């Protein structure tokens, strides 16, 4: 047992001596209450320890004991539907044990040790296995079949494996390793959070992660296995966007990390998700969700661990062959924890006081995303998509965390306060947002939705760009100085903005839009534009076209039910033809 004594306490930083035998990133217990900490720096026999709980009450001379193991998570059945803190302590179990005011130093197993799971063996005596091979399955929820896998760094021959009912710590079998030693197999394995889980091969992301959010799917898509960030000022709708992604993304599993955000936002997730139905499976969303709650009133140091805890759990399910999304809200709060610890360690500060290694730490997180061929003999594929919110002060995206994130991620959904104040949600600014996956995903959209998907989307973006250019002229000389064609461009752009890009997250129909419906909505607006341009050439007054009653129906088209929107849109097109023909006929009669 490695034991030392405290020399200094500075907030969440504790310096202890007598720790020469300890290793970097070992978990330690600090003081009489055995607070959980992690060694983050070593100088001779002195260890700098990041403590993940409130350090009030501990002082010089108190004992520090090393566990001699790095900070790790328990991986096994029972993760889904659970809510953990930043170091994977189950909050619900702790509340049952000590009440709502969780005491310091409490240590509760991450996985329920008493719950019994039915294990169905897939292999038998004599089978040779390597890391990642599936030994059998456990039905974790109605929609997730939990694969029990050989640990990534193990290989050997099965000498015992039985189906049956087990707790996570019970022995389900044995493997004979190449050196002749026997190793017991349980339903659970541990993995250090700062070490990425290995895979066989990384694949290029070529399939979109469908979210049902029109500005994202149509204009700025993210691939399965991709990375994205959602920066925006307070009140611009970052949390709502992330909740929508967690609810509706077509992934098998969501790991939602509340990193330093307000407790009421995590409460919203806890209240809503059990009541919402997954459109793919018809089951409650909690049956495919793991929550990591590290709210703003919890110790700041634990924010740093929460990101790694969440992505390690996500990698574990990715290794089973599932598509997983990690949603971190927000990485700015995580970076603040880095800044505080760096300051207390007296390191040379970088820009705005953040540590010089901020970019590399962010990269370590986002680079664990990707579409991969998993370890194992069956060649199964899994995908891990990482989406992080960034909360720049005052919405200034030139600050270090946003800029460091933009150098790493491939999708930028820039939220705009001015759009949010106009009640335009999602407040994704179409002029400065981008997706570097668009060209790569065009083939998928062309094959599965429509061959001209790319042209239709490109036409929308071009119209919005033209509107921005024309707005500059309008500010100088007024809208009446524009030609009829340019005024029509403004009207079409308004229709794209208000009738297509605006989406109500709290409306049962509008909250989620299928890709085929998105395509038809864009086509409907372009159909109106083509017919209106023909009418303008016939000399019809642009104001009469702008005031047509059918434009209200185009605006309400988003509310059409999924099973009848095609008939509705066909009817709207007939009304467009009828009303514009009437205007042309009236002009001819004149």
Coordinates of C-alpha atoms in Angstrom, one line a residue:
X1 CA 0.0 0.0 0.0
X2 CA 1.4 3.4 -1.0
X3 CA 0.7 6.0 1.6
X4 CA 1.7 9.7 1.9
X5 CA 0.9 12.8 3.8
X6 CA -0.7 16.1 2.7
X7 CA 1.7 19.1 2.4
X8 CA -0.7 21.6 0.9
X9 CA -4.4 22.1 0.0
X10 CA -5.4 24.6 -2.6
X11 CA -9.0 24.2 -3.5
X12 CA -9.4 21.0 -5.5
X13 CA -5.5 20.6 -5.7
X14 CA -3.8 18.6 -2.9
X15 CA 0.0 18.1 -2.8
X16 CA 1.2 15.0 -0.9
X17 CA 4.7 13.7 -0.1
X18 CA 5.9 10.2 0.3
X19 CA 4.3 9.1 -3.0
X20 CA 7.5 8.1 -4.9
X21 CA 6.1 4.6 -5.7
X22 CA 2.8 6.0 -7.1
X23 CA 2.1 6.4 -10.8
X24 CA 0.6 9.2 -12.8
X25 CA -3.2 9.1 -13.0
X26 CA -3.5 6.7 -10.1
X27 CA -6.7 7.1 -8.1
X28 CA -6.0 8.0 -4.5
X29 CA -8.1 8.4 -1.3
X30 CA -7.5 11.7 0.5
X31 CA -8.1 12.4 4.2
X32 CA -10.2 10.7 6.9
X33 CA -13.3 10.8 4.7
X34 CA -11.4 9.1 1.9
X35 CA -12.2 11.7 -0.8
X36 CA -11.6 10.5 -4.4
X37 CA -8.7 12.1 -6.3
X38 CA -6.3 11.4 -9.2
X39 CA -2.6 12.1 -9.4
X40 CA -2.0 14.6 -12.3
X41 CA 1.6 15.5 -11.7
X42 CA 4.7 13.9 -10.0
X43 CA 7.9 15.7 -8.7
X44 CA 10.2 13.3 -6.9
X45 CA 8.1 11.9 -4.0
X46 CA 5.6 14.7 -4.2
X47 CA 2.3 14.1 -6.0
X48 CA -0.1 16.8 -7.1
X49 CA -3.6 15.4 -6.8
X50 CA -6.8 16.6 -8.4
X51 CA -9.6 15.9 -5.9
X52 CA -13.1 15.2 -7.3
X53 CA -14.9 16.3 -4.2
X54 CA -15.1 19.3 -1.9
X55 CA -11.8 19.6 0.0
X56 CA -13.1 21.7 2.9
X57 CA -12.0 20.1 6.2
X58 CA -8.8 18.3 5.1
X59 CA -5.4 19.8 6.0
X60 CA -1.7 19.4 6.3
X61 CA -0.6 16.0 7.7
X62 CA -3.7 14.1 6.6
X63 CA -3.2 10.7 5.1
X64 CA -3.3 10.0 1.3
X65 CA -3.6 6.4 0.1
X66 CA -3.0 5.3 -3.5
X67 CA -5.2 2.6 -5.0
X68 CA -2.3 1.9 -7.5
X69 CA -4.9 1.8 -10.3
X70 CA -5.8 4.5 -12.8
X71 CA -9.2 6.2 -12.9
X72 CA -11.4 3.5 -14.6
X73 CA -15.0 2.9 -15.4
X74 CA -17.0 -0.3 -14.9
X75 CA -18.4 -1.6 -18.2
X76 CA -21.2 -4.2 -18.2
X77 CA -25.0 -4.6 -18.1
X78 CA -26.8 -1.9 -16.2
X79 CA -25.2 1.2 -17.7
X80 CA -28.2 2.1 -19.8
X81 CA -30.9 4.2 -18.2
X82 CA -28.6 5.0 -15.3
X83 CA -27.4 8.5 -14.2
X84 CA -23.9 8.9 -13.0
X85 CA -21.7 11.7 -11.7
X86 CA -18.4 12.7 -13.4
X87 CA -16.5 9.7 -11.9
X88 CA -19.2 7.1 -12.6
X89 CA -20.8 7.0 -9.2
X90 CA -24.5 6.1 -9.6
X91 CA -26.5 9.1 -8.2
X92 CA -29.7 7.2 -7.7
X93 CA -28.1 4.5 -5.6
X94 CA -26.2 7.1 -3.6
X95 CA -29.4 9.0 -2.8
X96 CA -31.1 5.7 -1.6
X97 CA -28.1 5.1 0.6
X98 CA -27.5 8.5 2.2
X99 CA -30.4 10.8 1.1
X100 CA -30.6 13.8 -1.1
X101 CA -27.6 15.5 0.4
X102 CA -24.8 13.2 -0.8
X103 CA -22.0 13.0 1.7
X104 CA -18.3 13.3 0.9
X105 CA -16.2 10.2 0.4
X106 CA -19.2 7.9 -0.4
X107 CA -18.2 5.0 -2.6
X108 CA -20.9 3.1 -4.4
X109 CA -20.3 0.5 -7.2
X110 CA -21.1 1.9 -10.6
X111 CA -22.9 -1.3 -11.6
X112 CA -25.6 -2.9 -9.4
X113 CA -24.0 -5.9 -7.6
X114 CA -27.3 -7.5 -6.7
X115 CA -29.2 -7.4 -10.0
X116 CA -29.3 -10.7 -11.9
X117 CA -28.9 -10.8 -15.7
X118 CA -29.6 -13.7 -18.0
X119 CA -26.5 -14.5 -20.0
X120 CA -26.8 -16.5 -23.3
X121 CA -23.5 -18.1 -24.3
X122 CA -22.5 -17.8 -28.0
X123 CA -19.3 -19.9 -27.7
X124 CA -18.3 -23.2 -26.1
X125 CA -15.5 -25.2 -24.6
X126 CA -12.4 -25.3 -26.9
X127 CA -13.2 -22.2 -28.9
X128 CA -10.2 -19.9 -29.6
X129 CA -10.9 -16.3 -28.9
X130 CA -9.1 -12.9 -29.3
X131 CA -9.8 -9.5 -27.9
X132 CA -13.2 -8.2 -28.8
X133 CA -14.8 -11.6 -29.6
X134 CA -18.4 -11.9 -28.4
X135 CA -18.7 -14.6 -25.7
X136 CA -22.5 -14.2 -25.4
X137 CA -25.3 -11.7 -24.9
X138 CA -27.4 -10.2 -22.1
X139 CA -30.7 -8.5 -22.9
X140 CA -30.0 -5.1 -21.2
X141 CA -33.1 -3.3 -22.4
X142 CA -35.9 -4.2 -24.9
X143 CA -33.8 -2.6 -27.7
X144 CA -30.2 -3.1 -26.6
X145 CA -28.6 -6.6 -26.7
X146 CA -25.5 -6.2 -24.5
X147 CA -22.6 -8.2 -26.0
X148 CA -20.2 -9.7 -23.4
X149 CA -16.8 -9.4 -25.1
X150 CA -13.3 -10.7 -24.4
X151 CA -11.2 -7.8 -23.0
X152 CA -9.3 -6.0 -25.8
X153 CA -5.8 -7.1 -24.6
X154 CA -6.7 -10.8 -24.0
X155 CA -6.7 -13.9 -26.1
X156 CA -6.7 -17.6 -25.5
X157 CA -9.0 -20.8 -25.4
X158 CA -12.3 -21.1 -23.7
X159 CA -12.2 -23.8 -21.0
X160 CA -15.5 -23.0 -19.4
X161 CA -18.6 -20.9 -20.5
X162 CA -22.1 -21.4 -19.3
X163 CA -25.5 -19.8 -20.0
X164 CA -27.5 -18.8 -17.0
X165 CA -28.5 -16.1 -14.5
X166 CA -25.6 -14.1 -13.1
X167 CA -24.7 -10.9 -11.2
X168 CA -22.1 -8.7 -12.9
X169 CA -19.3 -10.0 -10.6
X170 CA -20.2 -13.7 -10.9
X171 CA -17.9 -16.0 -12.8
X172 CA -19.5 -17.0 -16.1
X173 CA -16.5 -19.0 -17.5
X174 CA -12.7 -19.2 -17.8
X175 CA -10.2 -18.6 -20.6
X176 CA -6.8 -20.3 -20.8
X177 CA -4.2 -17.6 -21.8
X178 CA -1.2 -18.4 -24.1
X179 CA 1.1 -18.6 -21.1
X180 CA -1.0 -21.4 -19.6
X181 CA -2.6 -19.3 -16.8
X182 CA -6.4 -19.3 -16.3
X183 CA -8.4 -16.1 -16.2
X184 CA -12.0 -15.9 -15.0
X185 CA -14.6 -14.2 -17.1
X186 CA -17.4 -12.0 -15.6
X187 CA -20.2 -9.9 -17.2
X188 CA -18.1 -6.8 -16.2
X189 CA -14.8 -5.4 -17.2
X190 CA -12.9 -2.2 -16.3
X191 CA -11.1 0.2 -18.5
X192 CA -9.0 3.4 -17.7
X193 CA -10.9 6.5 -18.9
X194 CA -7.9 8.3 -20.3
X195 CA -6.9 5.4 -22.7
X196 CA -8.9 5.1 -25.9
X197 CA -10.3 1.6 -26.5
X198 CA -8.6 -0.1 -29.4
X199 CA -10.2 -1.1 -32.7
X200 CA -9.1 -3.0 -35.8
X201 CA -9.4 -0.3 -38.5
X202 CA -10.8 3.2 -38.9
X203 CA -13.3 3.7 -41.8
X204 CA -14.2 6.9 -43.7
X205 CA -17.6 8.2 -42.5
X206 CA -20.0 7.9 -45.5
X207 CA -23.4 7.7 -43.9
X208 CA -25.3 10.6 -42.3
X209 CA -26.4 10.7 -38.7
X210 CA -30.1 11.6 -39.4
X211 CA -31.4 13.9 -36.7
X212 CA -34.8 15.0 -38.0
X213 CA -33.6 18.7 -37.7
X214 CA -34.0 20.4 -41.0
X215 CA -31.1 22.9 -40.8
X216 CA -28.8 20.1 -39.8
X217 CA -29.8 17.2 -42.1
X218 CA -30.3 19.3 -45.2
X219 CA -27.7 22.1 -45.0
X220 CA -25.0 21.0 -42.5
X221 CA -25.1 17.2 -42.0
X222 CA -23.0 15.2 -39.7
X223 CA -21.8 11.7 -40.5
X224 CA -22.0 8.7 -38.3
X225 CA -18.6 8.7 -36.6
X226 CA -18.2 12.4 -37.2
X227 CA -17.5 15.4 -34.9
X228 CA -19.5 18.6 -34.5
X229 CA -19.6 21.6 -32.2
X230 CA -22.5 23.9 -31.3
X231 CA -21.2 27.3 -30.2
X232 CA -23.5 30.1 -29.2
X233 CA -24.1 32.7 -26.5
X234 CA -26.5 32.3 -23.5
X235 CA -30.1 31.9 -24.6
X236 CA -29.4 31.0 -28.2
X237 CA -30.7 27.4 -27.8
X238 CA -27.6 25.2 -27.5
X239 CA -29.3 23.0 -24.9
X240 CA -32.5 22.6 -26.9
X241 CA -30.4 21.7 -30.0
X242 CA -28.5 19.1 -28.0
X243 CA -31.7 17.7 -26.5
X244 CA -33.2 17.4 -30.0
X245 CA -30.1 15.5 -31.2
X246 CA -30.2 13.2 -28.2
X247 CA -34.0 12.5 -28.7
X248 CA -34.2 12.0 -32.4
X249 CA -30.7 11.0 -33.9
X250 CA -30.8 7.6 -35.6
X251 CA -28.2 6.1 -33.4
X252 CA -28.5 3.0 -31.2
X253 CA -27.3 4.7 -28.0
X254 CA -26.8 8.2 -26.6
X255 CA -24.4 9.1 -23.9
X256 CA -25.4 12.6 -22.7
X257 CA -22.8 14.4 -20.6
X258 CA -24.0 17.4 -18.6
X259 CA -20.6 19.0 -17.9
X260 CA -20.8 22.0 -15.6
X261 CA -24.3 23.0 -16.8
X262 CA -27.2 24.0 -14.6
X263 CA -29.0 21.2 -12.8
X264 CA -32.4 22.1 -14.2
X265 CA -31.1 21.2 -17.7
X266 CA -30.3 17.7 -16.6
X267 CA -33.7 17.6 -14.8
X268 CA -35.4 18.4 -18.1
X269 CA -33.6 15.4 -19.7
X270 CA -34.6 13.1 -16.8
X271 CA -38.2 14.2 -17.0
X272 CA -38.6 14.2 -20.8
X273 CA -36.7 11.2 -21.9
X274 CA -38.8 8.5 -20.1
X275 CA -42.0 10.0 -21.6
X276 CA -40.7 10.3 -25.2
X277 CA -40.9 7.6 -27.7
X278 CA -38.0 6.6 -30.0
X279 CA -39.4 6.9 -33.6
X280 CA -37.3 3.9 -34.6
X281 CA -38.3 1.4 -31.9
X282 CA -41.5 2.8 -30.3
X283 CA -39.8 2.4 -26.9
X284 CA -38.9 5.0 -24.3
X285 CA -35.7 7.0 -25.0
X286 CA -34.3 6.1 -21.6
X287 CA -33.8 2.6 -22.9
X288 CA -31.0 3.8 -25.2
X289 CA -29.5 6.6 -23.0
X290 CA -26.7 6.9 -20.4
X291 CA -26.6 10.1 -18.5
X292 CA -23.4 11.7 -16.9
X293 CA -24.5 14.5 -14.7
X294 CA -21.8 16.9 -13.5
X295 CA -23.7 20.1 -12.8
X296 CA -22.3 23.5 -12.1
X297 CA -22.7 23.2 -8.3
X298 CA -20.6 20.0 -8.2
X299 CA -16.8 20.2 -7.7
X300 CA -15.1 21.8 -10.7
X301 CA -12.4 19.2 -11.0
X302 CA -14.9 16.4 -11.6
X303 CA -15.9 18.1 -14.9
X304 CA -12.6 17.1 -16.4
X305 CA -13.2 13.4 -15.6
X306 CA -16.9 13.5 -16.8
X307 CA -15.9 13.9 -20.5
X308 CA -13.6 10.9 -20.4
X309 CA -16.0 8.8 -18.4
X310 CA -18.8 9.5 -21.0
X311 CA -16.7 8.8 -24.1
X312 CA -15.2 5.5 -22.6
X313 CA -18.7 4.2 -22.0
X314 CA -19.6 5.2 -25.6
X315 CA -16.5 3.4 -27.0
X316 CA -17.6 0.2 -25.1
X317 CA -21.0 0.2 -26.9
X318 CA -19.3 1.1 -30.2
X319 CA -17.1 -2.0 -29.7
X320 CA -20.3 -4.1 -29.7
X321 CA -21.1 -2.8 -33.2
X322 CA -23.5 -0.1 -32.3
X323 CA -23.8 3.5 -33.5
X324 CA -23.3 5.8 -30.5
X325 CA -23.6 9.5 -30.1
X326 CA -21.8 11.4 -27.3
X327 CA -23.3 14.8 -26.5
X328 CA -21.2 17.0 -24.2
X329 CA -22.8 20.1 -22.7
X330 CA -20.5 22.0 -22.6
X331 CA -16.8 21.7 -23.3
X332 CA -16.4 25.4 -22.2
X333 CA -17.1 24.4 -18.6
X334 CA -14.7 21.5 -19.0
X335 CA -12.0 23.9 -20.2
X336 CA -12.7 26.1 -17.2
X337 CA -11.8 23.1 -15.0
X338 CA -8.5 22.7 -16.9
X339 CA -7.8 26.4 -16.5
X340 CA -8.4 26.3 -12.8
X341 CA -6.2 23.2 -12.2
X342 CA -3.5 24.7 -14.5
X343 CA -3.5 27.9 -12.5
X344 CA -3.2 26.1 -9.2
X345 CA -0.4 24.0 -10.6
X346 CA 1.3 27.3 -11.4
X347 CA 1.8 26.4 -15.1
X348 CA 2.6 29.0 -17.7
X349 CA -0.8 30.2 -19.0
X350 CA -1.8 30.4 -22.6
X351 CA -4.4 32.7 -24.2
X352 CA -6.9 34.1 -21.7
X353 CA -5.4 32.0 -18.9
X354 CA -6.2 28.6 -20.5
X355 CA -3.4 26.0 -20.4
X356 CA -1.1 25.8 -23.4
X357 CA -2.2 22.2 -23.9
X358 CA -6.0 23.1 -24.3
X359 CA -6.0 22.2 -28.0
X360 CA -4.3 18.8 -27.5
X361 CA -6.7 17.9 -24.7
X362 CA -9.7 18.8 -26.8
X363 CA -8.2 16.8 -29.7
X364 CA -7.8 13.7 -27.4
X365 CA -11.6 13.8 -26.8
X366 CA -12.8 14.4 -30.4
X367 CA -10.3 12.0 -31.9
X368 CA -11.9 9.1 -30.1
X369 CA -14.9 9.5 -32.4
X370 CA -15.0 7.6 -35.7
X371 CA -16.5 4.8 -37.7
X372 CA -14.4 1.6 -37.1
X373 CA -14.1 -2.1 -37.7
X374 CA -14.2 -3.4 -34.1
X375 CA -11.8 -5.8 -32.5
X376 CA -13.0 -9.4 -32.9
X377 CA -13.2 -12.2 -35.4
X378 CA -16.6 -11.2 -37.0
X379 CA -15.5 -7.8 -38.5
X380 CA -18.5 -5.9 -37.1
X381 CA -18.6 -2.1 -37.6
X382 CA -19.4 0.5 -35.0
X383 CA -19.6 4.3 -35.0
X384 CA -19.0 6.9 -32.3
X385 CA -20.1 10.5 -33.1
X386 CA -19.0 13.3 -30.8
X387 CA -21.0 16.6 -30.5
X388 CA -19.9 19.3 -28.1
X389 CA -21.6 22.5 -27.1
X390 CA -19.3 25.5 -26.6
X391 CA -20.4 28.5 -24.5
X392 CA -18.2 31.5 -25.5
X393 CA -18.8 34.5 -23.3
X394 CA -21.0 37.0 -25.1
X395 CA -21.1 34.7 -28.1
X396 CA -17.5 35.7 -29.1
X397 CA -16.3 32.7 -31.2
X398 CA -12.8 34.1 -31.4
X399 CA -12.2 33.0 -27.8
X400 CA -9.7 30.1 -27.3
X401 CA -12.0 27.2 -26.6
X402 CA -14.2 27.8 -29.7
X403 CA -11.2 28.3 -32.0
X404 CA -9.4 25.2 -30.6
X405 CA -12.6 23.2 -31.2
X406 CA -13.0 24.5 -34.8
X407 CA -9.5 23.3 -35.7
X408 CA -10.5 19.8 -34.8
X409 CA -14.2 19.2 -35.6
X410 CA -15.7 18.9 -39.1
X411 CA -19.1 20.4 -38.5
X412 CA -19.8 23.9 -37.2
X413 CA -23.4 24.8 -36.2
X414 CA -23.0 28.4 -35.2
X415 CA -25.9 29.7 -33.1
X416 CA -26.8 33.3 -33.6
X417 CA -28.3 35.4 -30.7
X418 CA -30.0 37.7 -33.2
X419 CA -31.9 34.7 -34.7
X420 CA -32.8 33.5 -31.2
X421 CA -34.2 37.0 -30.3
X422 CA -36.4 36.8 -33.4
X423 CA -37.6 33.5 -32.1
X424 CA -36.0 31.7 -35.0
X425 CA -35.1 28.2 -33.7
X426 CA -32.9 26.3 -34.3
X427 CA -30.9 29.5 -34.3
X428 CA -28.2 28.0 -36.6
X429 CA -26.8 30.8 -38.8
X430 CA -26.7 29.5 -42.3
X431 CA -24.1 32.1 -43.4
X432 CA -21.3 31.1 -41.1
X433 CA -22.1 27.4 -40.3
X434 CA -20.5 24.6 -42.4
X435 CA -20.2 20.9 -42.8
X436 CA -17.0 19.3 -44.2
X437 CA -19.0 16.0 -44.6
X438 CA -21.4 17.3 -47.3
X439 CA -19.5 16.2 -50.3
X440 CA -18.7 12.9 -48.8
X441 CA -22.4 12.3 -47.9
X442 CA -23.8 13.3 -51.3
X443 CA -23.6 9.8 -52.6
X444 CA -25.7 8.4 -49.7
X445 CA -28.3 11.1 -50.2
X446 CA -28.4 10.6 -53.9
X447 CA -28.9 6.8 -53.5
X448 CA -31.4 6.8 -50.6
X449 CA -33.4 10.1 -51.0
X450 CA -33.1 11.6 -54.5
X451 CA -30.5 11.9 -57.2
X452 CA -30.9 15.7 -57.2
X453 CA -30.7 16.1 -53.4
X454 CA -27.4 18.0 -53.6
X455 CA -28.7 20.4 -56.3
X456 CA -31.9 21.1 -54.2
X457 CA -29.8 21.9 -51.1
X458 CA -27.3 23.9 -53.1
X459 CA -30.1 26.0 -54.5
X460 CA -31.4 26.8 -51.0
X461 CA -27.9 27.8 -49.8
X462 CA -27.4 30.0 -52.9
X463 CA -30.7 31.7 -52.4
X464 CA -29.9 32.5 -48.8
X465 CA -26.5 33.8 -49.8
X466 CA -28.1 36.1 -52.5
X467 CA -30.5 37.4 -49.8
X468 CA -27.6 38.4 -47.6
X469 CA -26.0 40.3 -50.5
X470 CA -29.3 42.0 -51.5
X471 CA -29.9 43.0 -47.8
X472 CA -26.9 45.2 -48.0
X473 CA -28.4 47.0 -51.0
X474 CA -31.8 47.2 -49.4
X475 CA -30.2 48.9 -46.3
X476 CA -28.7 51.6 -48.7
X477 CA -31.5 52.3 -51.2
X478 CA -34.6 50.5 -50.0
X479 CA -36.5 47.4 -51.3
X480 CA -38.4 49.4 -54.0
X481 CA -35.1 50.0 -55.8
X482 CA -34.7 46.3 -56.5
X483 CA -35.8 44.5 -59.7
X484 CA -38.8 42.2 -59.6
X485 CA -36.5 39.2 -59.9
X486 CA -34.4 40.3 -56.9
X487 CA -37.5 41.0 -54.8
X488 CA -38.7 37.5 -55.7
X489 CA -35.4 36.2 -54.5
X490 CA -36.0 37.9 -51.1
X491 CA -39.4 36.4 -50.9
X492 CA -38.2 32.9 -51.7
X493 CA -35.3 33.3 -49.1
X494 CA -37.9 34.3 -46.5
X495 CA -39.9 31.2 -47.3
X496 CA -36.8 29.0 -46.9
X497 CA -35.9 30.7 -43.6
X498 CA -39.4 30.7 -42.1
X499 CA -41.1 27.8 -43.7
X500 CA -38.2 25.3 -43.9
X501 CA -35.4 26.2 -41.5
X502 CA -37.5 27.3 -38.6
X503 CA -38.6 24.2 -36.6
X504 CA -40.7 23.9 -33.4
X505 CA -39.0 21.5 -30.9
X506 CA -42.2 21.3 -28.8
X507 CA -44.6 20.4 -31.6
X508 CA -45.3 16.7 -32.0
X509 CA -45.2 16.8 -35.8
X510 CA -42.6 19.5 -36.4
X511 CA -40.1 18.3 -33.8
X512 CA -38.9 15.6 -36.2
X513 CA -38.9 15.6 -40.0
X514 CA -37.9 12.7 -42.2
X515 CA -35.4 13.2 -45.0
X516 CA -38.0 12.5 -47.7
X517 CA -40.3 15.1 -46.2
X518 CA -37.4 17.6 -46.0
X519 CA -36.7 17.0 -49.7
X520 CA -40.4 17.6 -50.6
X521 CA -40.5 20.8 -48.5
X522 CA -37.5 22.2 -50.3
X523 CA -39.0 21.2 -53.7
X524 CA -42.3 22.8 -52.8
X525 CA -40.6 26.2 -52.2
X526 CA -38.6 25.8 -55.5
X527 CA -41.7 24.9 -57.4
X528 CA -43.3 28.1 -56.2
X529 CA -40.2 30.1 -57.2
X530 CA -40.1 28.6 -60.7
X531 CA -43.8 29.3 -61.3
X532 CA -43.5 32.8 -59.8
X533 CA -40.5 33.7 -62.0
X534 CA -42.4 32.7 -65.0
X535 CA -45.3 34.9 -63.9
X536 CA -42.9 37.8 -63.3
X537 CA -41.7 37.4 -67.0
X538 CA -45.3 37.7 -68.0
X539 CA -45.4 41.1 -66.3
X540 CA -47.2 40.1 -63.1
X541 CA -46.7 42.6 -60.2
X542 CA -44.3 41.0 -57.6
X543 CA -46.3 42.4 -54.7
X544 CA -49.4 40.5 -55.9
X545 CA -47.3 37.3 -56.0
X546 CA -46.0 37.9 -52.5
X547 CA -49.5 38.4 -51.2
X548 CA -51.0 35.2 -52.7
X549 CA -53.0 33.2 -50.1
X550 CA -51.2 30.0 -51.1
X551 CA -48.0 31.2 -49.4
X552 CA -49.8 30.7 -46.1
X553 CA -50.3 27.1 -47.0
X554 CA -46.6 26.7 -47.9
X555 CA -45.8 28.1 -44.5
X556 CA -48.1 25.5 -42.8
X557 CA -46.8 22.7 -44.9
X558 CA -44.3 21.7 -42.2
X559 CA -47.3 20.7 -40.0
X560 CA -48.5 18.1 -42.4
X561 CA -48.6 14.6 -40.9
X562 CA -46.0 12.1 -42.2
X563 CA -48.7 9.8 -43.7
X564 CA -50.4 12.5 -45.7
X565 CA -47.9 15.2 -46.5
X566 CA -47.5 14.0 -50.2
X567 CA -51.2 14.6 -50.9
X568 CA -51.1 17.9 -49.1
X569 CA -48.0 19.1 -51.1
X570 CA -49.5 18.0 -54.4
X571 CA -52.7 20.0 -53.5
X572 CA -50.6 23.1 -52.7
X573 CA -48.8 22.8 -56.0
X574 CA -52.2 22.7 -57.8
X575 CA -53.2 25.8 -55.9
X576 CA -49.9 27.6 -56.8
X577 CA -50.6 26.8 -60.5
X578 CA -54.2 28.0 -60.2
X579 CA -53.5 31.3 -58.4
X580 CA -50.6 32.3 -60.6
X581 CA -52.6 31.4 -63.7
X582 CA -55.3 33.8 -62.4
X583 CA -52.8 36.6 -62.0
X584 CA -51.3 36.0 -65.5
X585 CA -54.8 35.9 -67.1
X586 CA -55.7 39.2 -65.3
X587 CA -52.6 40.8 -66.6
X588 CA -53.3 39.6 -70.1
X589 CA -56.9 41.0 -69.9
X590 CA -55.5 44.4 -68.9

